[in-house]
XYZ file of C-alpha atoms in Angstrom:
548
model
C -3.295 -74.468 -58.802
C -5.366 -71.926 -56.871
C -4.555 -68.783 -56.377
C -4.761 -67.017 -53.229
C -4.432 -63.430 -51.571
C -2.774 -62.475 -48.218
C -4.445 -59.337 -47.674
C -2.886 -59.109 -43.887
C -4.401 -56.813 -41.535
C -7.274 -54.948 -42.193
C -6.742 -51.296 -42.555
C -7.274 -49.510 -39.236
C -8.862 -45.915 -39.240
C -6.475 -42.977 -38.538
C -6.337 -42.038 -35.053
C -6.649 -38.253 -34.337
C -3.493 -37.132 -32.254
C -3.886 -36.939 -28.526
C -5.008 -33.956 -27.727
C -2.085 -31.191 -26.513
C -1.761 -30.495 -22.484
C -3.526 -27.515 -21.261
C -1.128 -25.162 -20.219
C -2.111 -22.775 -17.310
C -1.383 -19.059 -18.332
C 1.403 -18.908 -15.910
C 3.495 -21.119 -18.083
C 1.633 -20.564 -21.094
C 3.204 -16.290 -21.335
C 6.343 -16.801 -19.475
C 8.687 -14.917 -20.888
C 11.075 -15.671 -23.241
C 13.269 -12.767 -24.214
C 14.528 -9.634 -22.339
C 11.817 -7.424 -24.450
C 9.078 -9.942 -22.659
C 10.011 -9.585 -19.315
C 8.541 -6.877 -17.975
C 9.070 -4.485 -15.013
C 12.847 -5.120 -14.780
C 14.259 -2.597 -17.584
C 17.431 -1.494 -14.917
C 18.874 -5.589 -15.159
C 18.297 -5.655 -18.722
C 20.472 -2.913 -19.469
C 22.744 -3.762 -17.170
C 23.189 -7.589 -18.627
C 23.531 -5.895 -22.163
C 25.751 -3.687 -21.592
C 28.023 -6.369 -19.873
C 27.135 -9.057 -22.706
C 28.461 -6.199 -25.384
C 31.354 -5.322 -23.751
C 32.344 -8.994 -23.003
C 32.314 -8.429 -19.031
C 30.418 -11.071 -17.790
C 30.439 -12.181 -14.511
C 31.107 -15.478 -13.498
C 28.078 -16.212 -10.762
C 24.518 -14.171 -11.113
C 22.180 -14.031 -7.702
C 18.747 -12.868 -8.534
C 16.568 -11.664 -5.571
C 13.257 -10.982 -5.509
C 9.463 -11.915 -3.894
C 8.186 -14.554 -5.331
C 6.285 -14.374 -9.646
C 8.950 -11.441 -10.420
C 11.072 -13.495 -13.260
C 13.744 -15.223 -11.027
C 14.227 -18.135 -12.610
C 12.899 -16.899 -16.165
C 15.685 -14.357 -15.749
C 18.337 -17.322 -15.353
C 16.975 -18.872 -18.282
C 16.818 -15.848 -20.522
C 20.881 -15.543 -19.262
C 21.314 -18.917 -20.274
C 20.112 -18.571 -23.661
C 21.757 -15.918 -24.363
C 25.161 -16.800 -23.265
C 24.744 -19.693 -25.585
C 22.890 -18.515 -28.528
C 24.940 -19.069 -31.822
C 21.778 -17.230 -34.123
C 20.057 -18.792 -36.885
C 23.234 -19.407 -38.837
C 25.229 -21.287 -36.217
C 27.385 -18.629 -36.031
C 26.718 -15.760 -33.433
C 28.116 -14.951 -30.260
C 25.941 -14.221 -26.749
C 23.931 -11.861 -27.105
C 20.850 -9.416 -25.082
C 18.508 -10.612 -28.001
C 18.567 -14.944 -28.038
C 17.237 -15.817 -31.412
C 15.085 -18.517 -29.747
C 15.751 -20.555 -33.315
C 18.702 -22.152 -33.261
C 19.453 -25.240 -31.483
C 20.847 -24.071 -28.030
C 17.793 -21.978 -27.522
C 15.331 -23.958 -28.264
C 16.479 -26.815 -26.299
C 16.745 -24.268 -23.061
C 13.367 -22.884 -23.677
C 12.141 -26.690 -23.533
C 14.320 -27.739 -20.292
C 16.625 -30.349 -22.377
C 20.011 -29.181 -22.657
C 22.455 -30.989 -21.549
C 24.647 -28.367 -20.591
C 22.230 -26.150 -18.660
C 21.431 -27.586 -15.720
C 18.747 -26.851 -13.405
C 18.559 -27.998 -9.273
C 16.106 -27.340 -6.636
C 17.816 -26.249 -3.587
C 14.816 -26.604 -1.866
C 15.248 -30.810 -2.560
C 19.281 -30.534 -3.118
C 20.596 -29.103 0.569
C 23.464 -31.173 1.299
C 26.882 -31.209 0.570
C 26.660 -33.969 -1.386
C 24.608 -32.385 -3.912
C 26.817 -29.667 -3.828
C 30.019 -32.090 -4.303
C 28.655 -33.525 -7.810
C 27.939 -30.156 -9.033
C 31.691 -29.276 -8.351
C 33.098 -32.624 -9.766
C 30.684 -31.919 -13.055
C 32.354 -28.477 -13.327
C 35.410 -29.599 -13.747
C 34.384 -30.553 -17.552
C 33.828 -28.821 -20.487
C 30.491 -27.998 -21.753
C 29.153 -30.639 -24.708
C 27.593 -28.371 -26.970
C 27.227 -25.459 -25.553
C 29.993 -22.149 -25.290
C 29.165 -22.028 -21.105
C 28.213 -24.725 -18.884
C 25.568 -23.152 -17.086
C 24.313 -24.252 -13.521
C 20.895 -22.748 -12.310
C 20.369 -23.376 -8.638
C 16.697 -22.313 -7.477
C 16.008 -20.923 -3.822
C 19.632 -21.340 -3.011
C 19.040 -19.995 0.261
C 17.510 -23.490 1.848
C 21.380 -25.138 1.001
C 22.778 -26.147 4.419
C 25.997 -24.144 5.691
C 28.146 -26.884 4.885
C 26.763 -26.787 1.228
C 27.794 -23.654 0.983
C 31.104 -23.692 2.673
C 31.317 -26.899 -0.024
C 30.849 -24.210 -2.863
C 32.690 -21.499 -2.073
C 36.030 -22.264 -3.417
C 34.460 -23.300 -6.688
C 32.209 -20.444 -6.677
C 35.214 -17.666 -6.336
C 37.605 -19.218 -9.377
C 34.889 -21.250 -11.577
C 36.702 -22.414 -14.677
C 36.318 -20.500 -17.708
C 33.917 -22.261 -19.254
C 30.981 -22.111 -16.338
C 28.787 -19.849 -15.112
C 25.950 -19.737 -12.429
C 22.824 -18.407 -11.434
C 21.157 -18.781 -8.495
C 17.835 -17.201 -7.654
C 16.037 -16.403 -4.361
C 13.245 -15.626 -2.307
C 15.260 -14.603 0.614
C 18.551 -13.522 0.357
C 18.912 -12.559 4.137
C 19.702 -15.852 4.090
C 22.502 -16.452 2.305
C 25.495 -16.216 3.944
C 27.542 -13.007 3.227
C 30.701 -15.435 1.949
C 28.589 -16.471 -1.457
C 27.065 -12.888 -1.955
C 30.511 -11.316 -2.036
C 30.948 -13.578 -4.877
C 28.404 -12.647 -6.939
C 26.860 -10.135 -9.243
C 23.239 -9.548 -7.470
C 20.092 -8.376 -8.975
C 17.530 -7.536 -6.951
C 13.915 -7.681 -9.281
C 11.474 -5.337 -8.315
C 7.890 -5.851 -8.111
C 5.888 -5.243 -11.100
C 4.135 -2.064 -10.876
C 0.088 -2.667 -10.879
C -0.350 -0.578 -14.319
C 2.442 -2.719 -15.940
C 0.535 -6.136 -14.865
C -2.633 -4.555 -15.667
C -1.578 -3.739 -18.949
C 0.600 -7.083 -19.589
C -2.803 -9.418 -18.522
C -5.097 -7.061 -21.457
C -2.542 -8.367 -23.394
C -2.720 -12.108 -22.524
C -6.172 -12.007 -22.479
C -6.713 -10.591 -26.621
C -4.495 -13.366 -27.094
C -6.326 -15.959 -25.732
C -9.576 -14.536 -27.137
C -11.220 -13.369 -23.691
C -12.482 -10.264 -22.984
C -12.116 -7.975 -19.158
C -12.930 -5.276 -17.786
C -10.531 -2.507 -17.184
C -11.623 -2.918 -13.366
C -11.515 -6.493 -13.100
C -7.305 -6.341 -14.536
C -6.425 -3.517 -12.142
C -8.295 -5.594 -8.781
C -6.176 -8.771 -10.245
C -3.108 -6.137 -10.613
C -3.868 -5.203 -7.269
C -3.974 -8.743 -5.715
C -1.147 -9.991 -7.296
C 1.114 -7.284 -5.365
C 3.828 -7.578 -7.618
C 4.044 -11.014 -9.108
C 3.403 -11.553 -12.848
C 2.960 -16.013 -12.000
C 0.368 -14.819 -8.915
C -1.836 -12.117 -11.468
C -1.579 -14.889 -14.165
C -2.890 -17.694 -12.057
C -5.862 -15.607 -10.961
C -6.344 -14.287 -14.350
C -6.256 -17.779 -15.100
C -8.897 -18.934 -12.877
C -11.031 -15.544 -13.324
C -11.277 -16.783 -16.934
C -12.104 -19.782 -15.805
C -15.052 -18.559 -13.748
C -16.241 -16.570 -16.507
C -17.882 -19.784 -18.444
C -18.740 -20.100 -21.471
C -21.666 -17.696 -21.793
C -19.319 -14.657 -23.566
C -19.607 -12.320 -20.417
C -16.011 -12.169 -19.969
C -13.749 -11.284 -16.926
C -15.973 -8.560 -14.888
C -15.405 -6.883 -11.949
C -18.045 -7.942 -9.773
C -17.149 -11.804 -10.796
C -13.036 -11.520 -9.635
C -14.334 -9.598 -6.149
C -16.552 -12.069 -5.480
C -14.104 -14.684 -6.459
C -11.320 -13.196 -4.284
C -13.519 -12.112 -1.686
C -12.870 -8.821 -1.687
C -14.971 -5.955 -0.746
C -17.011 -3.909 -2.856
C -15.383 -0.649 -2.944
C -18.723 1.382 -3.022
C -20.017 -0.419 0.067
C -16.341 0.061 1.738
C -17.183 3.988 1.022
C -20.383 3.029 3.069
C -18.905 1.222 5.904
C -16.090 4.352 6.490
C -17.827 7.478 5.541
C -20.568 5.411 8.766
C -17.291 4.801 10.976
C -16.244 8.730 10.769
C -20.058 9.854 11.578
C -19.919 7.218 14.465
C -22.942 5.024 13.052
C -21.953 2.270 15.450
C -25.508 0.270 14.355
C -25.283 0.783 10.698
C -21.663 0.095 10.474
C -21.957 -3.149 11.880
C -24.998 -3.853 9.598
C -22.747 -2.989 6.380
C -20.115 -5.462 8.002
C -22.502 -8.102 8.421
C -23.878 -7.977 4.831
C -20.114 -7.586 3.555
C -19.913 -11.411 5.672
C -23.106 -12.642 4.311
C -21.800 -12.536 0.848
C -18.687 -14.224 1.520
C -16.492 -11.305 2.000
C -13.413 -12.089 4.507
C -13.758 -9.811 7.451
C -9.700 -9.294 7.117
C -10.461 -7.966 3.603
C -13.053 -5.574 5.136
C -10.084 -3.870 7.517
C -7.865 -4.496 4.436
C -9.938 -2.111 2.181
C -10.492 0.302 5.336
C -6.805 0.331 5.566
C -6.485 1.647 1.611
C -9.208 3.840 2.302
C -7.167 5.233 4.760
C -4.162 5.497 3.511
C -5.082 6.619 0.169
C -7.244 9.504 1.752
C -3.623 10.790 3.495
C -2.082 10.324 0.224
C -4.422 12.635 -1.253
C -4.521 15.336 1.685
C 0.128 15.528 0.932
C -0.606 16.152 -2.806
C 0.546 12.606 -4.316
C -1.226 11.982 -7.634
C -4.299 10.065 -8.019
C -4.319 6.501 -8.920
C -5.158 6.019 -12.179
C -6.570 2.824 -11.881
C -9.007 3.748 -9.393
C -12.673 4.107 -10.406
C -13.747 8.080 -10.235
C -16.117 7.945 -7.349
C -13.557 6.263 -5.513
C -10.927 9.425 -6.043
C -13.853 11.758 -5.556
C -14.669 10.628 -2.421
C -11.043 10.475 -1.141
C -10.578 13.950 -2.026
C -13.369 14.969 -0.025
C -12.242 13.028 2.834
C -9.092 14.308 2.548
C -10.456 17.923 2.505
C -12.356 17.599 6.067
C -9.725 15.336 8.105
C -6.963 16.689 9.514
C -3.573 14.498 9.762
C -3.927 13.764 13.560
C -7.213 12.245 12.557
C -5.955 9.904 9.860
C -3.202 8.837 12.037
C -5.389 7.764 14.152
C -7.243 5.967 12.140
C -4.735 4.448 10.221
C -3.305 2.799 14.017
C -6.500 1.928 15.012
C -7.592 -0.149 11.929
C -4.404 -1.825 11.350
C -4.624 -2.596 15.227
C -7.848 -4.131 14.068
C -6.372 -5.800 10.532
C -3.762 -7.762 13.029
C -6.416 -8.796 15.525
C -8.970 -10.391 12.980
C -6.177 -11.923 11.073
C -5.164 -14.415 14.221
C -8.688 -14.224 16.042
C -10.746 -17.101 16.663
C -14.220 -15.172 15.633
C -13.171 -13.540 13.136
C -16.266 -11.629 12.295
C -16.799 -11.050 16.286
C -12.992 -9.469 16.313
C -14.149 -7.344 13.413
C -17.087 -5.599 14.815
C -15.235 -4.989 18.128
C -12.616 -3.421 15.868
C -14.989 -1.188 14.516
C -16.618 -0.205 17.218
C -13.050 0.573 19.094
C -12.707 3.188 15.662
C -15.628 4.460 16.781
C -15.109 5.228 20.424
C -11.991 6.289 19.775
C -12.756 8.579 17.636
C -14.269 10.968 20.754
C -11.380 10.553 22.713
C -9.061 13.523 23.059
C -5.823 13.902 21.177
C -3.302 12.599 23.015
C -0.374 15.032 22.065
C -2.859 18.195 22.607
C -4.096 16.322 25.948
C -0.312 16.141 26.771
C -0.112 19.867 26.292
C -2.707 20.693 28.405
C -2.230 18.579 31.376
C 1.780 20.221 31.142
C 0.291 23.724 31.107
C -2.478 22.996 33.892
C -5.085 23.072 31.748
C -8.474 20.947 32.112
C -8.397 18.608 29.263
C -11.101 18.892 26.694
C -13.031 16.128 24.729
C -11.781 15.213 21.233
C -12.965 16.716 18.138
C -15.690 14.936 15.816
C -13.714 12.877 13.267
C -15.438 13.900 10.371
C -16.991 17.524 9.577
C -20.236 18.508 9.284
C -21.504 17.261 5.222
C -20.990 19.793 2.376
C -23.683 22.402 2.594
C -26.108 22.918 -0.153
C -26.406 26.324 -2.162
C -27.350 28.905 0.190
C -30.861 29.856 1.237
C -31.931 33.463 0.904
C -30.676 35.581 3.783
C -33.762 35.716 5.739
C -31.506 36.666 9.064
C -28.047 39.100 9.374
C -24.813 36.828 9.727
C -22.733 37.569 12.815
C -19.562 39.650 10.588
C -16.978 38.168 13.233
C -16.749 35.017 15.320
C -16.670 37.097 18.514
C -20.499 38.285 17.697
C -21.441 34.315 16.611
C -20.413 33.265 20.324
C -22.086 36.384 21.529
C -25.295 35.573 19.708
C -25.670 32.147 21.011
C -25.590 33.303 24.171
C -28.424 36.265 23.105
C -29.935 33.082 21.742
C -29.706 31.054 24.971
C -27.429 28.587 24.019
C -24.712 29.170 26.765
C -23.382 25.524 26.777
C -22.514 26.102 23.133
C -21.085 29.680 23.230
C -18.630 28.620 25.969
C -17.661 25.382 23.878
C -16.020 27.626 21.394
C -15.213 30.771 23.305
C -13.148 28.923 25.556
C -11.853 25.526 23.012
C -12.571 26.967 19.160
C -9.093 28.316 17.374
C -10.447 29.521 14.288
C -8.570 29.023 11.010
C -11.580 30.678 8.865
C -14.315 32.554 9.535
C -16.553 33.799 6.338
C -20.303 33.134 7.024
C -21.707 30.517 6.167
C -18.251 28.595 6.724
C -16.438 27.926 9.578
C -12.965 26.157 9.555
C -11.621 25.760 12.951
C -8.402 24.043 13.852
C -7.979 20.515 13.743
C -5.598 20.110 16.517
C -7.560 21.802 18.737
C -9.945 18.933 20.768
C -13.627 19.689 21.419
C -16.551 17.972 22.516
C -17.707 15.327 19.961
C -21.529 16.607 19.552
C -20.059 20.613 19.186
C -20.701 20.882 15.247
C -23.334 19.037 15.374
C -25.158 21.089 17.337
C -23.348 23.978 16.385
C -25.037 23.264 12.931
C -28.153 23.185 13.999
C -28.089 26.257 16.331
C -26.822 27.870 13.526
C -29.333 26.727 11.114
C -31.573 28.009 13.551
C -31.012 30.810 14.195
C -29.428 32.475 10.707
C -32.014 30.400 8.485
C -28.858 29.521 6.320
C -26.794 25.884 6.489
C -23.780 26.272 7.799
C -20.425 24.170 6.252
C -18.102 23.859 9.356
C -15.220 22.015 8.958
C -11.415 21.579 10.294
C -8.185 22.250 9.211
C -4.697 21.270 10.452
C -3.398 24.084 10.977
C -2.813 25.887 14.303
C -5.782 29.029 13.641
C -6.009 31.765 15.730
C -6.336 31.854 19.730
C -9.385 31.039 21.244
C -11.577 33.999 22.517
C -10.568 32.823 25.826
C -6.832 32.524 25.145
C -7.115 36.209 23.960
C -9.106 38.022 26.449
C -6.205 36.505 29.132
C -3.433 37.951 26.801
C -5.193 41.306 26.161
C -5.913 41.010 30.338
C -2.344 40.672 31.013
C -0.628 43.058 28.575
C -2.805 45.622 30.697
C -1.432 43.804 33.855
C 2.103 44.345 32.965
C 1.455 48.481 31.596
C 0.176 48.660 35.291
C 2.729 47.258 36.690
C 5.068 49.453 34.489
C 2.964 53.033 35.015
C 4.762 55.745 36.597
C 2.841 55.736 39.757
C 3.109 51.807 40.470
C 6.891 52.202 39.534
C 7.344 54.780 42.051
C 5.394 52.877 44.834
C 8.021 49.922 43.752
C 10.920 51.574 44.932
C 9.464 53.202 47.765
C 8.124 49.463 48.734
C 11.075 47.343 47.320
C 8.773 43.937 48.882
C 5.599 44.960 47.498
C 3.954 42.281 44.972
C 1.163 42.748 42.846
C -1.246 39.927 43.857
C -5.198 41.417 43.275
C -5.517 39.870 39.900
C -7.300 36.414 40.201
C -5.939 33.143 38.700
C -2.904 34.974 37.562
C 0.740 34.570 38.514
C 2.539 37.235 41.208
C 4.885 40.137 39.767
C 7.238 41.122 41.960
């Protein structure tokens, strides 16, 4: 007899487990509770209150651009209409335990009685017609059948004519939520039957804040700059900041630098802001060369010339926000509100109006151009030119009270002055002797510029503040500065207002001219010559109007 020994198979080594998916951050952090969605605290309250006083609608529509929580909203409704807490035996609820059985299987996209279509891939009335035979039955497991439709909108009309019956007298036991991107399209006949919430967009601190958050969890470190220029791109939508977050991160490597600043402009293309600072404080002193060489480098290093008008367009706009009052942007880096404040403090409204149509004229025309870059400069250079050309409401005014019309006034003032020099020369104590002065001084172009255009708001040598809605020639301050300079030994700051000032010198001299007209007219003598001549007209008075 001889023994032997099956041993079988050899033993194989253990195999490590496969490694898990990489989930992009989008997914990865969306949320799953009420408290977790953020930027939408009005529905929240609103669904709790309903949930706690048993008042639940019957159909949901959630509206809203696109990254907003849509569709994690009908999911976080969905849980907790059917949460039954860790014990099996709650009721729905604002606050899903995200334990027991229902919730977890929503949260994964399994449950049987939740059921999610894509409109977008679902349009016909067929589709429709099996969602209306399924509602017929009770839920499985679950207290509420739920049906989540996605970008209802793209259903055809007869999908919706299909659901409409159904829709107005569900049975008890169903409920559903449907989410879109454009509501405008859906017809009026399915939004009278639901309860509509209409999801803001996130505010740029709250995204800023939520992606510091994502990123200590994932172990990553940003810049405070870098968040608020993602919080900024995203415009609204949590899934957009995320996926650039996600892809900033991405860019940042391995070598421990983290998300910066410089890395998620250059990665989005945006402009820098300091050398957007450049490019408009060259556009409002009419550097027509050097603002097209700031452009140019901008386009060298990959910047999109739309994001160039883009940024000018901000500029703009947050320079008018600053001259009304609004509060500063916290986000914004400090030279940025500096230099906006200044802005504000030397352009008048008429100015950044201007501006404001002439580079969004520009924004539209690079956006669809077929040289982009080309379409750009000749944008700029139209901001430029424009920029001397008279006001058209004050040239509007002239021309309807037969007045010459003047050139504009110089879109920017003249730079901040430095301290004062020692008074090596006596100021001029009223505007009247400045004028007079300059034309002691020889400068009789000059003097007649302001004695017959300048309404002064401000006069307290060194500074001037005339009237900002008051065109003049676009080369006045500067050579007003200089003359100035020149002659006084001091720097003058002259700068505009927009406010109406006082009359011009000219303006005055006619008034004072015809109050003494009309005490003439009035006198005694010229009364009694009147009556004795009943015809007579007073007409010796040059460039003025008859009295008769």
């Amino acid at each position: 007899m001889s023994d032997s020994f099956d041993l079988g198979e050899p033993p194989q080594p253990a195999t490590a487990p496969p490694p898990e998916a990489y989930r992009v951050l989008a997914r990865k952090y969306r949320p799953q509770t009420f408290s977790e969605l953020i930027g939408q605290d009005a529905m929240v309250t609103t669904l709790g209150n309903a949930i706690k006083r048993d008042r639940l609608a019957h159909a949901f529509l959630m509206t809203g651009v696109r990254g907003v929580g849509k569709t994690s909203t009908a999911r976080l409704i969905a849980k907790a209409l059917n949460c039954v807490g860790p014990d099996g035996q709650g009721g729905p609820t604002i606050d899903p335990c995200g334990v027991c059985e229902p919730c977890r299987a929503i949260a994964e996209g399994r449950h049987i009685d939740v059921i999610e279509m894509d409109a977008a891939s679902h349009t016909g009335v067929d589709d429709v017609r099996e969602i209306i035979d399924a509602s017929r039955y009770s839920a499985v497991s679950a207290r509420f059948k739920i049906y989540i439709v996605d970008e209802v909108h793209m259903l055809s009309k007869n999908a919706f004519n299909a659901l409409l019956k159904t829709l107005e007298e569900p049975p008890a036991h169903v409920k559903f939520l449907f989410a879109t991107t454009e509501v405008n399209k859906v017809p009026i006949t399915v939004l009278s039957r639901c309860q509509r919430f209409d999801l803001r967009r996130i505010p740029a601190e709250k995204l800023a804040d939520h992606f510091a958050e994502v990123c200590r969890k994932e172990g990553v470190t940003a810049e405070p700059e870098a968040l608020a220029l993602i919080a900024r791109a995203a415009e609204g939508s949590a899934r957009d900041g995320l996926s650039i977050l996600d892809q900033g991160i991405a860019h940042a490597g391995l070598d421990g630098g983290g998300v910066t600043a410089e890395a998620v402009r250059q990665m989005l293309g945006l402009s820098d802001r300091g050398a957007v600072r450049d490019l408009f404080a060259m556009l409002l002193a009419g550097d027509a060369a050097g603002a097209l060489v700031s452009l140019r480098r901008q386009y060298d290093y990959g910047v999109d010339p739309v994001s160039v008008l883009r940024s000018l367009l901000e500029t703009v706009h947050g320079i008018t926000l600053a001259k009304v009052g609004a509060a500063a942007d916290p986000s914004q880096p400090v030279e940025e509100r500096t230099a906006r404040a200044d802005w504000a403090a030397g352009l008048s409204f008429p100015v950044l109006h201007r501006l404001w149509q002439l580079v969004l004229k520009g924004h539209d025309e690079v956006a669809h151009a077929a040289l982009p870059i080309e379409a750009a400069e000749m944008a700029l250079l139209r901001v430029i030119h424009a920029s001397q050309l008279p006001d058209p409401g004050d040239l509007a005014r002239r021309l309807a009270d037969g007045h010459a019309p003047a050139a504009a006034a110089p879109v920017i003032a003249a730079p901040p002055a430095p301290p004062p020099a020692p008074v090596e020369a006596v100021l001029p104590e009223r505007f009247e002797d400045l004028v007079r002065r300059l034309e002691d001084n020889g400068s009789l172009a000059l003097a007649a510029r302001l004695h017959n255009g300048a309404r002064v708001v401000r006069y307290a040598p060194p500074e001037l503040v005339l009237s900002g809605s008051r065109p003049m020639a676009a080369d006045t301050v500067t050579d007003l500065a200089l003359v100035l300079k020149a002659m006084t030994k001091q720097v003058w700051r002259i700068t505009f207002d927009d406010v109406p000032g006082t009359p011009t010198l000219k303006e005055q001299e006619e008034a004072a001219e015809e109050t003494k007209r009309l005490a003439a007219w009035d006198s005694p003598m010229v009364r009694a010559a009147r009556e004795a001549f009943p015809d007579a007209v007073l007409e010796d008075w040059p460039g003025k109007r008859r009295l008769a």
